[in-house]
mmCIF file with all atom_site columns, C-alpha atoms in Angstrom:
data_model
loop_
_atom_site.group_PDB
_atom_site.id
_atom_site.type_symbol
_atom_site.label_atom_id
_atom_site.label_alt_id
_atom_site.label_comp_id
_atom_site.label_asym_id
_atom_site.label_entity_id
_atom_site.label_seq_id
_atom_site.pdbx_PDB_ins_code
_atom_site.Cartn_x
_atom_site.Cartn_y
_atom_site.Cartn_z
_atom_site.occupancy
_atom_site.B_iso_or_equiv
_atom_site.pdbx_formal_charge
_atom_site.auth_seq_id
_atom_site.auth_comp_id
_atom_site.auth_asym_id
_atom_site.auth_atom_id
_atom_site.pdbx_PDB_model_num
ATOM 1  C CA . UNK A 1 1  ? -123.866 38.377 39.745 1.00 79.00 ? 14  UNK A CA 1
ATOM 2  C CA . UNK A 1 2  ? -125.581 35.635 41.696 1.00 89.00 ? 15  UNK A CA 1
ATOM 3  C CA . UNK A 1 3  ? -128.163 33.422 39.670 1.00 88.00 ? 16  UNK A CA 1
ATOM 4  C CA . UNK A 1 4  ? -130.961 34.806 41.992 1.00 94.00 ? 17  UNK A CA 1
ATOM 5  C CA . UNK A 1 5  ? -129.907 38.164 41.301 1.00 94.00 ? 18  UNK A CA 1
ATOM 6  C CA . UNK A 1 6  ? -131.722 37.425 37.752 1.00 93.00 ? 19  UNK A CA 1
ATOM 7  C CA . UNK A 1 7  ? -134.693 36.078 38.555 1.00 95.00 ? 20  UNK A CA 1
ATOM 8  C CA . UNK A 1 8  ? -137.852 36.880 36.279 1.00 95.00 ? 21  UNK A CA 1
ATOM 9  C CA . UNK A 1 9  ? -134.933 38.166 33.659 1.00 93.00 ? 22  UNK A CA 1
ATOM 10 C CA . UNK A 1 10 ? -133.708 37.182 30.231 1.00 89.00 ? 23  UNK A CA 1
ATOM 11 C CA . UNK A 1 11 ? -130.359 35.744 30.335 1.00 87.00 ? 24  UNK A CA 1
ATOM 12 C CA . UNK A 1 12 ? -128.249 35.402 27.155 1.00 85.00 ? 25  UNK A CA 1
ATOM 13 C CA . UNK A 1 13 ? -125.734 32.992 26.743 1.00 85.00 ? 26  UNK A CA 1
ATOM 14 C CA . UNK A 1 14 ? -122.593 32.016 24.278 1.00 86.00 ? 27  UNK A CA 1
ATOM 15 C CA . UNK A 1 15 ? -124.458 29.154 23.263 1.00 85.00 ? 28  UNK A CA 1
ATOM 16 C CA . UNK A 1 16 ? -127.440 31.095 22.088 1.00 81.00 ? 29  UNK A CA 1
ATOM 17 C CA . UNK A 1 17 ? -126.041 33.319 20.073 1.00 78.00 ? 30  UNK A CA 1
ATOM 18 C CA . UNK A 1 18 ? -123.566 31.260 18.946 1.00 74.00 ? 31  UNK A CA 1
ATOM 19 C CA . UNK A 1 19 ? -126.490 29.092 17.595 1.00 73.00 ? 32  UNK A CA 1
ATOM 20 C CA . UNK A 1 20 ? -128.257 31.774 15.963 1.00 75.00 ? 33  UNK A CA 1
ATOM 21 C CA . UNK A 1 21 ? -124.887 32.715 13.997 1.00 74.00 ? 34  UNK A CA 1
ATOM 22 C CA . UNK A 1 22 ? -124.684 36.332 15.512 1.00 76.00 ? 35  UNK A CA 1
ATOM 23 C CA . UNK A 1 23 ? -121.186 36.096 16.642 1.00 80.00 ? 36  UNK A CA 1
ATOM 24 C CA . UNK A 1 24 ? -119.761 34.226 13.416 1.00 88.00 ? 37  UNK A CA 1
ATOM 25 C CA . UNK A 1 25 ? -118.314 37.664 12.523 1.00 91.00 ? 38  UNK A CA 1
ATOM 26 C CA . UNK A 1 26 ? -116.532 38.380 16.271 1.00 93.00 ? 39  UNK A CA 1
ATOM 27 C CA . UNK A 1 27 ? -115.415 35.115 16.374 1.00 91.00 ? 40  UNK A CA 1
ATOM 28 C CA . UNK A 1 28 ? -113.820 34.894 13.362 1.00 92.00 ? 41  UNK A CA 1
ATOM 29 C CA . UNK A 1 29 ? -111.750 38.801 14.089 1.00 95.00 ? 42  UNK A CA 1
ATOM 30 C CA . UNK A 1 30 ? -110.742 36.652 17.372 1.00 93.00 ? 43  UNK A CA 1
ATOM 31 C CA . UNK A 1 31 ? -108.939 33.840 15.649 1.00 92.00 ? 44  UNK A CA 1
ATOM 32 C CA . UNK A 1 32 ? -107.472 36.169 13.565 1.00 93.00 ? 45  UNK A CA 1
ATOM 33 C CA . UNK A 1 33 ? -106.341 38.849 15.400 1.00 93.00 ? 46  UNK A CA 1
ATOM 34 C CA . UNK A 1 34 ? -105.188 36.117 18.187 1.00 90.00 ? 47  UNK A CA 1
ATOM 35 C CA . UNK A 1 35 ? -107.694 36.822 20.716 1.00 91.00 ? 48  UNK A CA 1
ATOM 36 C CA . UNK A 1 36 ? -108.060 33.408 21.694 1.00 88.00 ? 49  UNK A CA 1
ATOM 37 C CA . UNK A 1 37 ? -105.361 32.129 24.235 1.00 82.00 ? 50  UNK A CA 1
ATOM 38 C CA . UNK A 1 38 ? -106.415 29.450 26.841 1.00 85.00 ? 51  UNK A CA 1
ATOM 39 C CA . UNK A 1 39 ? -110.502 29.975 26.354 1.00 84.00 ? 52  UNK A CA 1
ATOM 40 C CA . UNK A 1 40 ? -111.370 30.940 29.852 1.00 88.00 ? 53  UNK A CA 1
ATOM 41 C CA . UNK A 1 41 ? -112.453 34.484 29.626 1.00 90.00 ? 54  UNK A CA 1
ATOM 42 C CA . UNK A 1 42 ? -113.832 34.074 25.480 1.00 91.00 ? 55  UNK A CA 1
ATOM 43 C CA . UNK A 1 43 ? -117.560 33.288 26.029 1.00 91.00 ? 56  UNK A CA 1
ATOM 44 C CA . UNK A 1 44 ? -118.022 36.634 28.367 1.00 92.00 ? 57  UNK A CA 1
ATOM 45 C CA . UNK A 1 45 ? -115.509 38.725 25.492 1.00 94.00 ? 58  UNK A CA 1
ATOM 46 C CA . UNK A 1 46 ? -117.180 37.985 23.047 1.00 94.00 ? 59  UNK A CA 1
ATOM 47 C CA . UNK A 1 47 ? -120.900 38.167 24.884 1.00 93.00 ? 60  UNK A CA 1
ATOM 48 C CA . UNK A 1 48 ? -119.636 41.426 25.878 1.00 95.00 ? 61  UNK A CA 1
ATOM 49 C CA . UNK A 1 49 ? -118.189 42.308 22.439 1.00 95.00 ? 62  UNK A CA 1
ATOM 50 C CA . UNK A 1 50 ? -121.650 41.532 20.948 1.00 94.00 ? 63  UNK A CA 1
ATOM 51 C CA . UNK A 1 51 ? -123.065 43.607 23.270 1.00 94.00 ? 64  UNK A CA 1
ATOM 52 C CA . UNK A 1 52 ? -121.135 46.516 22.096 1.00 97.00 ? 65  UNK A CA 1
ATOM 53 C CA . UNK A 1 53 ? -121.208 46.270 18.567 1.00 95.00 ? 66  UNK A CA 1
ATOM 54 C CA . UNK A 1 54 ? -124.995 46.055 18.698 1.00 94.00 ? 67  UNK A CA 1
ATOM 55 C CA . UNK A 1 55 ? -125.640 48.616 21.193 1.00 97.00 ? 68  UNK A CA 1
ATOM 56 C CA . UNK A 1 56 ? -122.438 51.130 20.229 1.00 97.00 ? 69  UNK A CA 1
ATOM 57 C CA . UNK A 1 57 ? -121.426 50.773 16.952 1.00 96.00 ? 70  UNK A CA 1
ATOM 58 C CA . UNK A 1 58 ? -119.690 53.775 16.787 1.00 97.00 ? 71  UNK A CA 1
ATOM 59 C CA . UNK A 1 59 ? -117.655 52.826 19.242 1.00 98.00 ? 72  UNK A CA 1
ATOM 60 C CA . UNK A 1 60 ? -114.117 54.469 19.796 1.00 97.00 ? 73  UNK A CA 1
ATOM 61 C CA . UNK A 1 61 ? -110.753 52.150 20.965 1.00 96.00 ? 74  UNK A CA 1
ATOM 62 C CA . UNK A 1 62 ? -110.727 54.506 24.398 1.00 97.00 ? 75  UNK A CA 1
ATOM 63 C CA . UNK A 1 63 ? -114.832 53.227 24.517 1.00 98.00 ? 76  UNK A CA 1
ATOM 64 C CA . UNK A 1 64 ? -114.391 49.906 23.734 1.00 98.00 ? 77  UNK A CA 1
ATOM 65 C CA . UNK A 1 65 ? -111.708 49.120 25.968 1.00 95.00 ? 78  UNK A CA 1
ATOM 66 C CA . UNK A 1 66 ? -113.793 50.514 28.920 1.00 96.00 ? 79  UNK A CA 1
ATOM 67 C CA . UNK A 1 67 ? -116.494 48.158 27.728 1.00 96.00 ? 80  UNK A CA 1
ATOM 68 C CA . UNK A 1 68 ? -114.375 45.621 27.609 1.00 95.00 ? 81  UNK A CA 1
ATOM 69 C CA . UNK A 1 69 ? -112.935 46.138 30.902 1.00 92.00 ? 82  UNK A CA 1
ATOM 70 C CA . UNK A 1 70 ? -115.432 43.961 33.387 1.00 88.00 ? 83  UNK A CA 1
ATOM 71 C CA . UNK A 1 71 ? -113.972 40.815 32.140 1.00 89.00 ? 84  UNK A CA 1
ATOM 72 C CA . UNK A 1 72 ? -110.714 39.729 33.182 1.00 86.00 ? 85  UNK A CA 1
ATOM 73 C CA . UNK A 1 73 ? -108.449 38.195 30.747 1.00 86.00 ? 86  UNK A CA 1
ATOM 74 C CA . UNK A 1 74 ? -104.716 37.007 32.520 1.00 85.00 ? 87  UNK A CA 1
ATOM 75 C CA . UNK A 1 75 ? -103.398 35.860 28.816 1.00 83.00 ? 88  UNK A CA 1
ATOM 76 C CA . UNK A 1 76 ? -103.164 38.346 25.855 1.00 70.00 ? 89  UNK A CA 1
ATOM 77 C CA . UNK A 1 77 ? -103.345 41.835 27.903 1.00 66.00 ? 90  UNK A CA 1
ATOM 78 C CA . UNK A 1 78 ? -106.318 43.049 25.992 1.00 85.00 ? 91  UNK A CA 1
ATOM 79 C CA . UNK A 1 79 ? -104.219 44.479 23.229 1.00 92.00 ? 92  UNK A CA 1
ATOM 80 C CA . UNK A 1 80 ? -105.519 41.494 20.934 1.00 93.00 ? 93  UNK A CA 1
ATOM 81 C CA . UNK A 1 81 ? -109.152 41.367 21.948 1.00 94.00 ? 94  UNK A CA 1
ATOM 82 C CA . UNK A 1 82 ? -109.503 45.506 21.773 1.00 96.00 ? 95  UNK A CA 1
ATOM 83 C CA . UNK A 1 83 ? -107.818 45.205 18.184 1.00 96.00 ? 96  UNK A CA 1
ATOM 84 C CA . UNK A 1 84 ? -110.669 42.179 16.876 1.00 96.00 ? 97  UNK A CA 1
ATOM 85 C CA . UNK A 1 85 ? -113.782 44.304 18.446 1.00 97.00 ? 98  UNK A CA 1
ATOM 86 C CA . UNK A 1 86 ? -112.298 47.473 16.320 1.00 97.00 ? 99  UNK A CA 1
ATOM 87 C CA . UNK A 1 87 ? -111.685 45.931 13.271 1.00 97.00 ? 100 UNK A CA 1
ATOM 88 C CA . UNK A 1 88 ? -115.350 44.472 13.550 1.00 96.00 ? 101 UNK A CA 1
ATOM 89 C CA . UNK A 1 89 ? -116.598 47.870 14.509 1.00 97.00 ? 102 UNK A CA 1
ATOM 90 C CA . UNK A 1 90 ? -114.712 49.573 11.410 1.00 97.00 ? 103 UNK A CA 1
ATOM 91 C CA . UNK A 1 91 ? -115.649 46.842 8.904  1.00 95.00 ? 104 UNK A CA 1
ATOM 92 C CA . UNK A 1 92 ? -119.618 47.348 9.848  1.00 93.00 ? 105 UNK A CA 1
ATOM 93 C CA . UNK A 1 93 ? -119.383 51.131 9.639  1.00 93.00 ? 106 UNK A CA 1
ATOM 94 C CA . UNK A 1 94 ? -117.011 50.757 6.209  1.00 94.00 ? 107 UNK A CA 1
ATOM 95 C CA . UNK A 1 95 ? -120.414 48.604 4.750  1.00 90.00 ? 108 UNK A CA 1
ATOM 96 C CA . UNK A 1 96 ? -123.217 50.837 5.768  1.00 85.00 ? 109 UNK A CA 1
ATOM 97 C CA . UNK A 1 97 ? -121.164 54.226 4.487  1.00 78.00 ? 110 UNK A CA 1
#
């Protein structure tokens, strides 16, 4: 998408939600599930993992690896970052039951 392309738009960032302490819980199922290689592709997972978990929390693995799919990751094939977002997803729904 080309900055103009979002004009008059809200645009969320890694920084702001970062800030606010909303991905604390994503980032923390990426360290430990190894999710994190060289860093590239990590703001847009997890900005698109947030976006998931908030908007789809019911989310199966099939589900949230098509969600997943518009970034592009060249280091862990997925396996890693699909694993974090479903253990986050399972852990939420395991609290509110």
């Amino acid at each position: 998408m080309l900055a103009v392309q979002a004009g008059g738009r809200r645009v969320d960032t890694i920084e702001g939600l970062s800030d606010s302490g909303e991905l604390a819980e994503l980032q923390q199922a990426f360290h430990v599930r190894n999710a994190l290689q060289c860093g590239f592709c990590t703001p847009g997972m997890l900005m698109a993992a947030q976006d998931l978990v908030t908007h789809h929390p019911h989310a199966t693995r099939e589900q949230i690896r098509a969600h997943m799919s518009g970034n592009y990751c060249r280091c862990t094939g997925y396996h890693a970052i699909i694993d974090a977002v479903e253990f986050v997803l399972k852990a939420r729904n395991a609290k509110s039951s």
